[in-house]
Structure formats: structure tokens, C-alpha cells
Amino acid sequence: MTKPEDPTRVLIFDTTLRDGEQSPGISLNTQEKLEIAQQLARLGVDIIEAGFPITSPGDFEAVQTISRTVEGPVIAGLARTHVADIDAAWNAVKDATRPRIHTFISTSDIHIQYQLQTTRDDVKGQARAAVAHAKEYVDDVEFSPMDATRADIEFTAEVCQIAIDEGATTINIPDTVGYTMPHEYTACLERLYELVPDLRDIVLSVHCHDDLGLAVANSFAGLLAGARQVECAINGIGERAGNASLEEIVMLLHTRSADVGLRSGVVTREIARTSRMVSRLTGYPVQPNKAVVGRNAFAHESGIHQDGVLKERTTYEIMDATTVGLEANSIVLGKHSGRHALQQALADLGFELTGQGLNTAFRRFKEIADKKKHVTAMDLEALVTDELREEIAAYQLEWFDVEASTRRPPHATVGIRTPDGDEVTGSFTGDGPVDAIFRAINAATGSDARLREFRVDAVTGGQDALGETSVVLEVGGVSGSGQGVSTDILEAAARAYVRALSNALRRRGIGDGSGAPDGGAFMAEAEEATAEAASRQPVRTP
Ligand code: KIV
Ligand code: ZN
């Protein structure tokens, strides 16, 4: 991607599906990643980092599917400097209309000495070879000197110069461990501009982690210092404390545009929906007081504030909730609404459903509308995302019975459809009805899954609100998360547990109905070729 001619334009590089997906407990499958990528395209991000293709056949398949399907943004695949990584990244992104390879190697001595166990000269050689190899495939190549903010700046500058000489079109300066402070990061980028004047001809990018809560502040400092690409993730998810939050950066530029003079191409009204989708699919809740997208971000508790806002909104609000799409709950359907009305309402939300997909959504909608007077846009979003998961679950909940009483221990029996299409049943007496259902599912599927987290939320307010549950469990050291939506909290819990179990088993390589990706054979070779190198450079990055 060439540098935009407009000097005020900031490119938004979304890494929700790569760095964001590296958060513990998140295990998105291809279908879920595709759904998020499509929403990111609607949101108007410039670049989607869709994954790290060498890491697993699942990651490869997801990046490839997104590359083949999602139109608009550049699609990037991450690669270490190894040939096999770059080949895998290219094979995964090559069908995108605008593909990018993003390659990285550490420049800090602490990483070079202890992790890579190599020398600065070797790092220079690897960076040179990696960018040169990536350029054989594609013009759009990004290079990141990992842990740059703790590295010797002169050495980092040398490596960046090498990458530019080999044709890198974007240089990204990561604060990998979230250590830097805004004034230091500014100084770091200003010094790099001095040492590498060629940086002015390409895109300089920032990538900040939130270990000290400074990811957004540091990214903003980087933009003020001249960077024009910011790497960020929806809801700020990512390794450890996460990445800079996309919605905070974008709304900072939007709200203070008169003073800052920078702009992104993001469609801000899509922010709230994207945040809800990512939260729902990853199982990572958004804290209530989270800036921009938290449910209290526009709520006024104090009487003085309420009084002020009623008289004039701007007395206590610096942003309008409509700008981030938070008011968008205007769609209301009822039990008499027909298939066409549902299809139109879903289309307004960006879900184009026809045929079997529409039939299933309509069936679920009718079930809900029978129990709930008004079905809102947020209910529909929850339902469609819920249905999406149904298709990919290896196991499916068919039915359950549960007896709950204060006089006897609760007892549950469940019927589960296996990936082979058989129905198996299991029963268990537990500490509570939810516990009994979860253990009955274990009994039916013959698994020894252990519950790690269980959460219940309401999709909207009101007594008849849809319940949304989230489960994280562990089977044989592998974790999986799942969510469920229903007017019945026990049913939502059972669905979430079955999905979490399916995800965990899929990650262990059992019950994966997805088959090998097109690049499967290639991947096997690539994995073998990098086995030795991988032991020197870990696949999961900080
Ligand atoms: O934090 C980091 O350094 C990264 C790089 C791969 C860009 O995620
Ligand atoms: Zn990172």
C-alpha cells in the first residue's frame, strides 16, 4: 500500500484477528473470523491482519477464506523471517484483492540474546532476506522490529533501513511489552526519522500494548510524531493487557479533529456493533465503564449531570452516542412480523440472509418473539451470531430435562447430536441445575471437561430480555470458549457449554469437520521445515 497523498489521513490496521486472537481463552473458528472480518470491512478499516498462517492449518484456512471473501481492506498475514513463514503467509493471502505480508524480527538485545540466541548481524541478515523474499511475491510488505522500544535505537534504525532498501512499504515500530511512555515514544520515532530519512517516503506505523494502560496514549503520541498507520484491536483485546483500542483511537481523532487535524476512514456508526460482535464471539466482556463502547460510556448517574444533559446534551457529553452507533436499537419486530420484515431488518444490520439461513433465523426469531414482546436490533444481532455458531459446532444440543428443587439435588439429562449425526444421552446429579447440565453433557460426550468460567448477561434491558451466557472450559490442557443465547438461561448455558466443548476438541484436533485447508500439504512441509527455527523464535508473539 502506498503512502496516502493526504497527510492528515491515518490508516487503521486492525489486528483483532491476529494479536487480538492471541488473548488467552479465545479460539475463533474460520466462520467466526470471517464474520468479524466482514464487519471490519463494513467498519471501514484500511488493513485487516487476518492471522498468522504458519501457526496452524486452522489459522491458514481462516486467512485464506478471508482473503478470498472480504472486499475492501488490504488483507495481511503475519510471518516470522523464516522462508516457510513467508511462503505460508503468501499462500494464505495471495487471493486477496490487496494482499500484504507482514514480517517481523526482534531488535532488542534482550530478545536477540535470550530468545533468538543469535547475533545482531544475523538479525540484519534475516530481516534483509525476509523482506526480499516477501517482495518476490507482493509489493505491499510491512516490516516490524519487535520490542523496538527496548532496543538500541541506532541498531533498530539500521535494520529498518535494510528493510526499506529491500522494498518494505510500511515500517511498524512495536512497543511489544507495553513499556514505553508517550514522550519516550515520540522521541523514539523522531530519532528514527533522523536516522532513517527514507522513512518519510513510506508509511510509518505504531503498534502499542497496554501493560501500563498507555497503549492509546502512546499510539496517539506516535501519530503526532508523524506515524500514519496505527495498529489496534476492537475492544483493545490482545496479548496480556491487550493492544490499543481501535474505538478509542478513532473517536479521539474524530472528537478532537479540530485540534489534532488527523482523520481515519472509519464509519464510526459501526463501532458499537463491531464491539458487541467481537465481545460475543470471543467471549471477552466489555467492561461497563470502557471508553466509547462500555454500557455506561453515555450513562449519567448523578442528578446534576442528568439535569444538565436533559437541558443540553453537550453539558456533559463530548461525543454523541449516535456517532458510535449506540442508539441503533430502533428496529423492533414482534410476533406478527413476517419473514420479509425479518429479512429486511437483518439486511439493515448488514446480514444478507436467504434460503436455509433465513429459514433457520426465522424459526429462532419466532421462538423468541413468542416469549418476548419486542425483538430489537440487538436481539437480532445476538440471534444471528448464535445461529452462526450452530453450523460449526462439532456437537449440538438437541434437548435437555432438568429438575431443580431446594429439597433434592438437581438432576439433568441431555441429548447431544455427535459430529457423526448420532444422538447420545447423559445424566448427572449436580450442585445446581447449571452444574447438573454441564456434567450431563460431559457424561453424554464422554469428556472430562472442567469449567473455568461461566457468565450470564442480558442482551437488552427489561424482564423478558434474552439471556446470553459465556463458558470457558478446559479439556486435557486445551481451553475452549462458547456462548449461547436464549430467553431461557439454562438453555443458553447448555448451548454455550456444548460449543465451548466443541471448540476445545476442535483445537485438540478431534471432531474437526472442517477438513484440511487447500494449503494443507504445503503447511505440513512448511511446519517441518520450520521446526528447528521455531524452537528459536516462538510462534505466539508478545
Ligand atoms: O507486539 C508485537 O511486537 C507484535 C509484532 C508481531 C508486530 O505483535
Ligand atoms: Zn503485538
Coordinates of C-alpha atoms and ligand atoms in Angstrom, one line a residue:
M1 CA 0.0 0.0 0.0
T2 CA 1.5 3.3 -1.0
K3 CA 1.5 6.3 1.4
P4 CA -1.8 8.2 1.2
E5 CA -1.3 11.6 -0.5
D6 CA -3.4 13.3 2.1
P7 CA -1.0 13.9 5.0
T8 CA -3.9 14.0 7.5
R9 CA -5.1 10.5 6.7
V10 CA -4.4 7.9 9.3
L11 CA -4.5 4.2 8.2
I12 CA -6.3 1.9 10.6
F13 CA -4.7 -1.5 10.7
D14 CA -6.9 -3.8 12.7
T15 CA -5.2 -6.8 14.4
T16 CA -8.2 -8.1 16.3
L17 CA -8.0 -11.4 14.4
R18 CA -4.2 -11.8 14.9
D19 CA -2.8 -10.1 18.1
G20 CA -6.4 -9.9 19.5
E21 CA -7.0 -13.6 19.0
Q22 CA -3.8 -14.3 21.0
S23 CA -5.7 -13.4 24.2
P24 CA -5.9 -16.4 26.5
G25 CA -9.1 -18.5 26.1
I26 CA -10.1 -17.0 22.7
S27 CA -10.5 -19.7 20.0
L28 CA -12.4 -18.3 17.0
N29 CA -13.1 -20.7 14.1
T30 CA -12.9 -19.8 10.4
Q31 CA -16.6 -18.9 10.2
E32 CA -16.4 -16.6 13.2
K33 CA -13.3 -14.9 12.0
L34 CA -14.9 -14.4 8.6
E35 CA -17.9 -12.8 10.2
I36 CA -15.7 -10.4 12.2
A37 CA -13.6 -9.6 9.1
Q38 CA -16.8 -8.8 7.1
Q39 CA -17.9 -6.4 9.9
L40 CA -14.4 -4.9 10.0
A41 CA -14.8 -4.1 6.3
R42 CA -18.2 -2.5 7.0
L43 CA -16.5 -0.5 9.7
G44 CA -14.1 0.8 7.1
V45 CA -10.7 -0.3 8.5
D46 CA -7.9 0.0 5.9
I47 CA -6.0 -3.2 6.7
I48 CA -7.2 -6.4 8.4
E49 CA -4.4 -8.5 9.8
A50 CA -6.3 -11.8 9.4
G51 CA -3.9 -14.2 11.2
F52 CA -0.5 -15.8 11.4
P53 CA -0.8 -18.6 8.8
I54 CA 2.2 -20.7 9.7
T55 CA 0.9 -21.3 13.2
S56 CA -1.8 -23.9 12.4
P57 CA -3.9 -25.2 9.5
G58 CA -6.9 -23.5 11.1
D59 CA -5.2 -20.1 11.1
F60 CA -4.1 -20.7 7.5
E61 CA -7.6 -21.6 6.4
A62 CA -9.1 -18.6 8.1
V63 CA -6.7 -16.1 6.5
Q64 CA -7.2 -17.8 3.1
T65 CA -11.0 -17.7 3.5
I66 CA -11.0 -14.0 4.5
S67 CA -8.6 -13.2 1.6
R68 CA -11.0 -14.9 -0.9
T69 CA -14.1 -13.4 0.5
V70 CA -13.7 -10.0 2.1
E71 CA -13.6 -7.0 -0.2
G72 CA -12.3 -3.5 0.6
P73 CA -9.4 -3.6 3.1
V74 CA -5.9 -4.9 2.5
I75 CA -5.6 -8.4 4.0
A76 CA -2.3 -9.0 5.8
G77 CA -0.8 -12.3 7.0
L78 CA 1.9 -12.3 9.7
A79 CA 5.2 -14.2 9.2
R80 CA 8.5 -14.5 11.1
T81 CA 11.5 -14.0 9.0
H82 CA 11.7 -17.7 8.0
V83 CA 11.1 -18.7 4.4
A84 CA 8.4 -21.1 5.3
D85 CA 6.5 -18.5 7.3
I86 CA 6.6 -16.1 4.4
D87 CA 5.6 -18.8 2.0
A88 CA 2.6 -19.7 4.2
A89 CA 1.6 -16.1 4.6
W90 CA 1.7 -15.6 0.9
N91 CA -0.2 -18.7 0.1
A92 CA -2.9 -17.6 2.6
V93 CA -3.3 -14.0 1.4
K94 CA -2.5 -14.3 -2.4
D95 CA -6.2 -14.5 -3.4
A96 CA -7.0 -11.2 -1.7
T97 CA -7.6 -8.2 -4.0
R98 CA -5.0 -6.3 -2.0
P99 CA -2.6 -8.7 -0.1
R100 CA 0.1 -7.8 2.3
I101 CA 2.9 -9.8 4.0
H102 CA 3.9 -8.5 7.5
T103 CA 7.2 -9.9 8.7
F104 CA 9.0 -9.2 11.9
I105 CA 12.1 -10.0 14.0
S106 CA 13.2 -8.6 17.3
T107 CA 15.9 -5.9 17.5
S108 CA 16.2 -5.6 21.3
D109 CA 19.4 -7.2 22.7
I110 CA 17.3 -8.9 25.4
H111 CA 15.3 -10.8 22.7
I112 CA 18.3 -11.4 20.5
Q113 CA 20.4 -12.8 23.3
Y114 CA 17.9 -14.9 25.3
Q115 CA 15.1 -15.7 22.9
L116 CA 16.6 -15.8 19.4
Q117 CA 20.1 -16.8 20.8
T118 CA 21.7 -15.2 17.9
T119 CA 23.7 -12.0 16.9
R120 CA 22.8 -8.5 15.7
D121 CA 24.4 -9.4 12.4
D122 CA 22.2 -12.4 12.0
V123 CA 19.1 -10.3 12.7
K124 CA 20.1 -7.9 10.0
G125 CA 20.6 -10.8 7.6
Q126 CA 17.3 -12.3 8.5
A127 CA 15.4 -9.0 8.1
R128 CA 17.0 -8.4 4.7
A129 CA 16.3 -11.9 3.4
A130 CA 12.7 -11.9 4.7
V131 CA 11.7 -8.6 3.1
A132 CA 13.5 -9.5 -0.1
H133 CA 11.7 -12.9 -0.2
A134 CA 8.3 -11.3 0.6
K135 CA 8.9 -8.8 -2.2
E136 CA 9.2 -11.6 -4.7
Y137 CA 5.5 -12.3 -4.0
V138 CA 3.9 -8.9 -3.4
D139 CA 4.7 -5.2 -3.4
D140 CA 2.9 -4.5 -0.1
V141 CA 5.3 -5.6 2.6
E142 CA 5.4 -4.5 6.2
F143 CA 8.3 -5.0 8.5
S144 CA 8.3 -4.8 12.3
P145 CA 11.4 -4.6 14.5
M146 CA 9.9 -6.4 17.5
D147 CA 10.5 -5.0 21.0
A148 CA 11.8 -1.8 19.3
T149 CA 11.1 0.4 22.3
R150 CA 13.6 -1.5 24.4
A151 CA 16.2 -1.8 21.7
D152 CA 19.2 0.2 20.8
I153 CA 17.7 2.8 18.6
E154 CA 20.8 3.0 16.3
F155 CA 20.6 -0.7 15.7
T156 CA 16.8 -0.6 15.1
A157 CA 17.4 2.2 12.6
E158 CA 19.9 0.1 10.7
V159 CA 17.5 -2.8 10.5
C160 CA 14.7 -0.5 9.3
Q161 CA 17.0 1.0 6.7
I162 CA 17.8 -2.5 5.4
A163 CA 14.0 -3.4 5.3
I164 CA 13.3 -0.2 3.3
D165 CA 16.3 -0.9 1.0
E166 CA 14.7 -4.3 0.3
G167 CA 11.4 -2.7 -0.5
A168 CA 9.3 -2.6 2.7
T169 CA 6.4 -0.2 2.1
T170 CA 5.4 0.1 5.8
I171 CA 7.7 0.1 8.9
N172 CA 6.0 -0.6 12.1
I173 CA 7.6 0.2 15.5
P174 CA 6.1 -2.1 18.2
D175 CA 6.1 -1.4 21.9
T176 CA 5.8 -5.1 22.3
V177 CA 5.8 -5.3 26.1
G178 CA 3.8 -2.1 26.7
Y179 CA 6.8 -0.4 28.4
T180 CA 7.3 2.9 26.8
M181 CA 5.8 6.3 27.8
P182 CA 4.3 8.8 25.4
H183 CA 7.2 11.3 25.5
E184 CA 9.7 8.5 25.0
Y185 CA 7.8 7.0 22.1
T186 CA 7.6 10.4 20.4
A187 CA 11.4 10.8 20.9
C188 CA 12.0 7.3 19.6
L189 CA 10.1 8.0 16.4
E190 CA 11.6 11.4 15.9
R191 CA 15.1 9.9 16.3
L192 CA 14.2 7.2 13.8
Y193 CA 13.1 9.8 11.3
E194 CA 16.5 11.5 11.8
L195 CA 18.5 8.3 11.4
V196 CA 16.4 6.9 8.5
P197 CA 15.3 9.8 6.4
D198 CA 13.8 7.3 3.9
L199 CA 11.0 6.6 6.5
R200 CA 9.4 9.8 5.2
D201 CA 8.7 8.1 1.8
I202 CA 6.9 5.1 3.3
V203 CA 4.2 4.5 5.9
L204 CA 5.4 4.6 9.5
S205 CA 3.2 2.6 11.8
V206 CA 2.7 2.3 15.6
H207 CA 1.8 -0.9 17.5
C208 CA 1.4 -0.4 21.3
H209 CA 0.5 -2.8 24.0
D210 CA -1.4 -1.8 27.1
D211 CA 0.6 -3.3 30.0
L212 CA 0.8 0.1 31.7
G213 CA -2.5 1.4 30.4
L214 CA -0.7 3.6 27.9
A215 CA -1.4 1.9 24.5
V216 CA -3.8 4.5 23.2
A217 CA -1.8 7.5 24.6
N218 CA 1.4 6.0 23.1
S219 CA -0.2 5.4 19.7
F220 CA -1.5 8.9 19.7
A221 CA 1.9 10.3 20.5
G222 CA 3.2 8.2 17.6
L223 CA 0.7 9.8 15.3
L224 CA 1.6 13.3 16.5
A225 CA 5.3 12.4 15.8
G226 CA 4.4 11.6 12.1
A227 CA 3.2 8.0 12.0
R228 CA 0.3 7.4 9.7
Q229 CA -0.7 3.8 10.4
V230 CA -2.0 2.7 13.8
E231 CA -2.3 -1.0 14.7
C232 CA -5.1 -1.6 17.1
A233 CA -7.8 -4.1 18.1
I234 CA -11.6 -3.9 18.7
N235 CA -12.2 -3.6 22.5
G236 CA -8.4 -3.4 22.9
I237 CA -8.1 -7.2 23.1
G238 CA -4.7 -8.8 22.5
E239 CA -1.7 -10.3 24.2
R240 CA -1.6 -9.9 28.0
A241 CA -3.2 -6.4 28.7
G242 CA -4.1 -6.1 25.1
N243 CA -3.5 -3.7 22.2
A244 CA -4.5 -0.1 21.7
S245 CA -8.3 0.0 21.4
L246 CA -9.5 0.8 17.9
E247 CA -12.6 2.6 19.0
E248 CA -10.7 4.9 21.4
I249 CA -8.1 5.9 18.8
V250 CA -10.7 6.5 16.1
M251 CA -13.0 8.5 18.4
L252 CA -10.1 10.5 19.7
L253 CA -9.2 11.6 16.2
H254 CA -12.9 12.2 15.4
T255 CA -13.8 14.1 18.5
R256 CA -10.7 16.3 18.6
S257 CA -10.3 16.7 14.8
A258 CA -10.3 20.5 15.0
D259 CA -7.3 20.4 17.3
V260 CA -5.4 17.4 16.0
G261 CA -6.1 17.7 12.3
L262 CA -5.9 13.9 11.6
R263 CA -8.7 11.6 10.3
S264 CA -9.4 8.0 9.8
G265 CA -11.7 6.4 7.2
V266 CA -13.7 4.5 9.8
V267 CA -17.5 4.6 9.7
T268 CA -18.0 5.5 13.3
R269 CA -21.6 4.4 13.4
E270 CA -20.5 0.8 13.0
I271 CA -18.3 0.9 16.1
A272 CA -20.8 -0.2 18.8
R273 CA -22.0 -3.2 16.7
T274 CA -18.4 -4.3 15.9
S275 CA -17.6 -4.1 19.6
R276 CA -20.6 -6.2 20.5
M277 CA -19.9 -8.8 17.8
V278 CA -16.2 -9.2 18.9
S279 CA -17.2 -9.4 22.5
R280 CA -19.9 -12.0 21.8
L281 CA -17.7 -14.2 19.5
T282 CA -14.6 -14.0 21.7
G283 CA -16.4 -14.4 25.0
Y284 CA -14.4 -11.3 26.2
P285 CA -16.8 -9.0 28.0
V286 CA -16.5 -5.2 27.6
Q287 CA -16.1 -3.5 31.0
P288 CA -19.1 -1.3 31.8
N289 CA -17.0 1.9 32.1
K290 CA -14.9 1.2 29.0
A291 CA -14.4 4.4 27.0
V292 CA -16.6 4.7 23.9
V293 CA -18.3 1.3 23.9
G294 CA -18.8 0.5 27.6
R295 CA -22.5 0.3 28.5
N296 CA -22.0 3.3 30.9
A297 CA -20.0 5.3 28.5
F298 CA -23.0 7.5 27.8
A299 CA -25.0 6.9 31.0
H300 CA -25.3 9.8 33.6
E301 CA -25.8 8.8 37.2
S302 CA -25.5 12.0 39.1
G303 CA -28.6 14.2 39.3
I304 CA -26.6 17.3 38.3
H305 CA -25.3 15.6 35.2
Q306 CA -28.7 14.2 34.3
D307 CA -30.2 17.7 34.7
G308 CA -27.5 19.2 32.5
V309 CA -27.8 16.6 29.7
L310 CA -31.6 17.0 29.6
K311 CA -31.2 20.7 29.1
E312 CA -28.3 20.5 26.7
R313 CA -26.6 17.2 25.8
T314 CA -23.1 18.8 25.4
T315 CA -23.0 20.0 29.0
Y316 CA -21.7 16.5 30.0
E317 CA -21.2 14.6 26.7
I318 CA -18.2 15.2 24.5
M319 CA -19.4 12.6 22.0
D320 CA -22.9 11.8 20.7
A321 CA -23.9 8.1 21.3
T322 CA -25.4 8.1 17.8
T323 CA -22.0 8.8 16.3
V324 CA -20.7 5.4 17.5
G325 CA -24.0 3.6 16.7
L326 CA -25.1 3.2 20.3
E327 CA -28.6 4.3 19.8
A328 CA -29.1 1.9 16.9
N329 CA -31.8 -0.2 18.6
S330 CA -34.6 1.3 16.7
I331 CA -35.6 -1.9 14.8
V332 CA -38.4 -3.5 16.7
L333 CA -40.2 -6.7 15.4
G334 CA -43.0 -8.5 17.1
K335 CA -44.6 -12.0 16.9
H336 CA -46.7 -11.0 13.9
S337 CA -43.7 -9.8 11.8
G338 CA -43.1 -12.0 8.8
R339 CA -40.1 -13.5 7.0
H340 CA -39.8 -10.5 4.7
A341 CA -39.7 -8.0 7.6
L342 CA -37.1 -10.1 9.3
Q343 CA -35.0 -10.3 6.2
Q344 CA -35.2 -6.5 5.8
A345 CA -34.3 -5.9 9.4
L346 CA -31.3 -8.2 9.1
A347 CA -30.2 -6.6 5.9
D348 CA -30.4 -3.2 7.7
L349 CA -28.0 -4.7 10.2
G350 CA -25.7 -5.9 7.4
F351 CA -26.7 -9.6 7.5
E352 CA -27.7 -10.8 4.0
L353 CA -29.6 -14.0 4.7
T354 CA -31.5 -16.1 2.1
G355 CA -32.6 -19.7 1.7
Q356 CA -31.8 -22.1 4.5
G357 CA -30.0 -19.4 6.6
L358 CA -33.1 -17.2 6.5
N359 CA -35.4 -20.1 7.4
T360 CA -33.3 -21.0 10.4
A361 CA -33.1 -17.4 11.5
F362 CA -36.9 -17.1 11.1
R363 CA -37.5 -20.2 13.2
R364 CA -35.4 -18.9 16.0
F365 CA -36.9 -15.4 15.7
K366 CA -40.5 -16.9 16.0
E367 CA -39.4 -18.9 19.1
I368 CA -38.1 -15.7 20.7
A369 CA -41.0 -13.5 19.6
D370 CA -43.4 -15.9 21.2
K371 CA -41.8 -15.3 24.5
K372 CA -40.7 -11.7 24.2
K373 CA -43.0 -8.9 23.2
H374 CA -40.5 -6.8 21.2
V375 CA -37.5 -8.2 19.4
T376 CA -34.9 -5.4 18.9
A377 CA -31.9 -4.9 16.7
M378 CA -29.6 -6.1 19.5
D379 CA -31.7 -9.3 19.9
L380 CA -31.4 -10.0 16.2
E381 CA -27.7 -9.5 16.3
A382 CA -27.4 -11.9 19.2
L383 CA -29.6 -14.5 17.4
V384 CA -27.8 -14.4 14.1
T385 CA -24.4 -14.7 15.7
D386 CA -25.8 -17.5 17.8
E387 CA -27.1 -19.4 14.7
L388 CA -23.7 -18.8 13.0
R389 CA -22.1 -20.9 15.8
E390 CA -24.7 -23.7 15.4
E391 CA -23.4 -24.6 11.9
I392 CA -19.8 -25.0 13.1
A393 CA -20.3 -26.8 16.4
A394 CA -19.0 -30.4 16.3
Y395 CA -21.6 -31.4 18.9
Q396 CA -25.0 -29.9 19.1
L397 CA -27.5 -29.7 21.9
E398 CA -30.7 -31.5 21.0
W399 CA -32.7 -31.3 24.2
F400 CA -32.4 -31.3 28.0
D401 CA -34.5 -32.0 31.1
V402 CA -33.6 -30.6 34.4
E403 CA -35.2 -31.0 37.8
A404 CA -34.4 -28.3 40.3
S405 CA -35.6 -28.1 43.9
T406 CA -34.4 -26.9 47.2
R407 CA -35.3 -30.3 48.7
R408 CA -33.4 -32.6 46.4
P409 CA -30.1 -32.2 44.5
P410 CA -30.8 -31.0 40.9
H411 CA -30.7 -33.7 38.2
A412 CA -30.3 -33.2 34.5
T413 CA -30.5 -35.4 31.4
V414 CA -29.3 -34.1 28.0
G415 CA -29.5 -35.3 24.4
I416 CA -26.5 -34.3 22.2
R417 CA -26.0 -34.8 18.5
T418 CA -22.5 -36.0 17.7
P419 CA -20.4 -34.9 14.7
D420 CA -21.3 -38.3 13.1
G421 CA -25.0 -37.5 13.4
D422 CA -25.9 -39.9 16.3
E423 CA -27.8 -38.8 19.3
V424 CA -26.2 -39.6 22.7
T425 CA -27.6 -39.0 26.1
G426 CA -26.2 -38.5 29.6
S427 CA -27.5 -37.8 33.1
F428 CA -26.0 -36.3 36.2
T429 CA -26.9 -35.0 39.6
G430 CA -25.1 -31.8 40.3
D431 CA -24.7 -29.0 42.9
G432 CA -27.1 -26.8 41.0
P433 CA -29.2 -27.0 37.7
V434 CA -26.4 -25.5 35.6
D435 CA -23.8 -27.7 37.1
A436 CA -26.0 -30.8 36.6
I437 CA -26.5 -29.9 32.9
F438 CA -22.8 -29.3 32.3
R439 CA -21.9 -32.6 33.9
A440 CA -24.6 -34.4 32.0
I441 CA -23.1 -33.0 28.8
N442 CA -19.7 -34.4 29.9
A443 CA -21.3 -37.8 30.5
A444 CA -23.1 -37.8 27.1
T445 CA -19.9 -36.9 25.2
G446 CA -17.6 -39.0 27.3
S447 CA -15.4 -36.0 28.0
D448 CA -13.7 -34.8 31.2
A449 CA -14.0 -31.1 30.5
R450 CA -13.6 -28.7 33.5
L451 CA -15.4 -25.5 33.8
R452 CA -13.1 -22.5 34.1
E453 CA -15.5 -19.5 33.7
F454 CA -19.3 -19.0 33.4
R455 CA -21.0 -15.7 32.8
V456 CA -24.6 -14.7 32.3
D457 CA -25.6 -11.3 30.7
A458 CA -28.8 -9.8 29.4
V459 CA -28.7 -8.8 25.7
T460 CA -31.0 -5.8 26.4
G461 CA -32.8 -4.4 29.5
G462 CA -36.2 -5.5 30.6
Q463 CA -37.7 -8.5 32.3
D464 CA -38.1 -10.5 29.1
A465 CA -34.6 -9.8 27.9
L466 CA -32.7 -12.5 26.0
G467 CA -30.1 -14.2 28.2
E468 CA -26.6 -14.5 26.9
T469 CA -24.1 -16.9 28.5
S470 CA -20.5 -17.4 28.1
V471 CA -18.5 -20.5 29.1
V472 CA -14.7 -21.2 29.1
L473 CA -13.7 -24.8 29.8
E474 CA -10.6 -26.9 29.6
V475 CA -10.2 -30.4 28.2
G476 CA -6.8 -32.1 28.5
G477 CA -5.0 -28.8 28.9
V478 CA -6.7 -27.2 25.9
S479 CA -9.2 -24.4 26.5
G480 CA -12.3 -23.6 24.5
S481 CA -14.9 -20.8 24.8
G482 CA -18.5 -20.8 23.7
Q483 CA -21.6 -18.6 24.0
G484 CA -25.3 -19.2 23.9
V485 CA -28.4 -17.0 23.5
S486 CA -31.9 -17.9 24.6
T487 CA -34.8 -16.5 26.6
D488 CA -34.2 -19.5 28.9
I489 CA -30.9 -19.1 30.8
L490 CA -30.5 -22.9 31.3
E491 CA -30.8 -23.5 27.6
A492 CA -28.4 -20.6 26.8
A493 CA -25.9 -22.2 29.3
A494 CA -26.2 -25.7 27.8
R495 CA -25.7 -24.3 24.3
A496 CA -22.6 -22.3 25.4
Y497 CA -21.1 -25.4 27.1
V498 CA -21.6 -27.6 24.1
R499 CA -20.0 -25.0 21.9
A500 CA -17.1 -24.5 24.2
L501 CA -16.6 -28.2 24.3
S502 CA -16.7 -28.5 20.5
N503 CA -14.2 -25.6 20.2
A504 CA -11.8 -27.2 22.7
L505 CA -12.0 -30.6 21.0
R506 CA -11.5 -29.0 17.6
R507 CA -8.4 -27.2 18.9
R508 CA -7.1 -30.6 20.1
G509 CA -7.7 -31.9 16.6
I510 CA -10.7 -34.1 17.5
G511 CA -14.1 -33.7 15.9
D512 CA -12.9 -31.1 13.4
G513 CA -15.3 -31.4 10.5
S514 CA -13.6 -28.6 8.6
G515 CA -11.1 -30.7 6.7
A516 CA -7.6 -29.6 5.7
P517 CA -7.2 -26.3 4.0
D518 CA -6.1 -26.0 0.4
G519 CA -2.6 -25.4 1.6
G520 CA -2.7 -28.4 3.9
A521 CA 0.1 -30.3 2.2
F522 CA 2.1 -27.2 1.9
M523 CA 1.5 -26.4 5.6
A524 CA 2.8 -29.8 6.6
E525 CA 6.0 -29.3 4.7
A526 CA 6.3 -25.7 6.0
E527 CA 5.8 -26.8 9.6
E528 CA 8.5 -29.4 9.2
A529 CA 10.9 -27.0 7.5
T530 CA 10.5 -24.5 10.4
A531 CA 10.5 -27.0 13.2
E532 CA 14.1 -26.2 14.1
A533 CA 13.8 -22.5 13.5
A534 CA 10.6 -22.4 15.5
S535 CA 12.4 -23.6 18.6
R536 CA 14.5 -20.4 18.4
Q537 CA 11.6 -18.0 17.7
P538 CA 8.2 -18.6 19.4
V539 CA 5.2 -18.5 17.2
R540 CA 3.0 -16.7 19.8
T541 CA 4.4 -13.2 19.8
P542 CA 4.3 -10.8 22.8
Ligands
KIV1 O1 3.7 -6.8 19.7 C1 4.4 -7.1 18.7 O2 5.6 -6.8 18.7 C2 3.8 -7.7 17.6 C3 4.6 -7.8 16.3 C4 4.4 -9.1 15.6 C5 4.2 -6.6 15.5 O3 2.6 -8.1 17.7
ZN2 ZN 1.6 -7.1 19.4

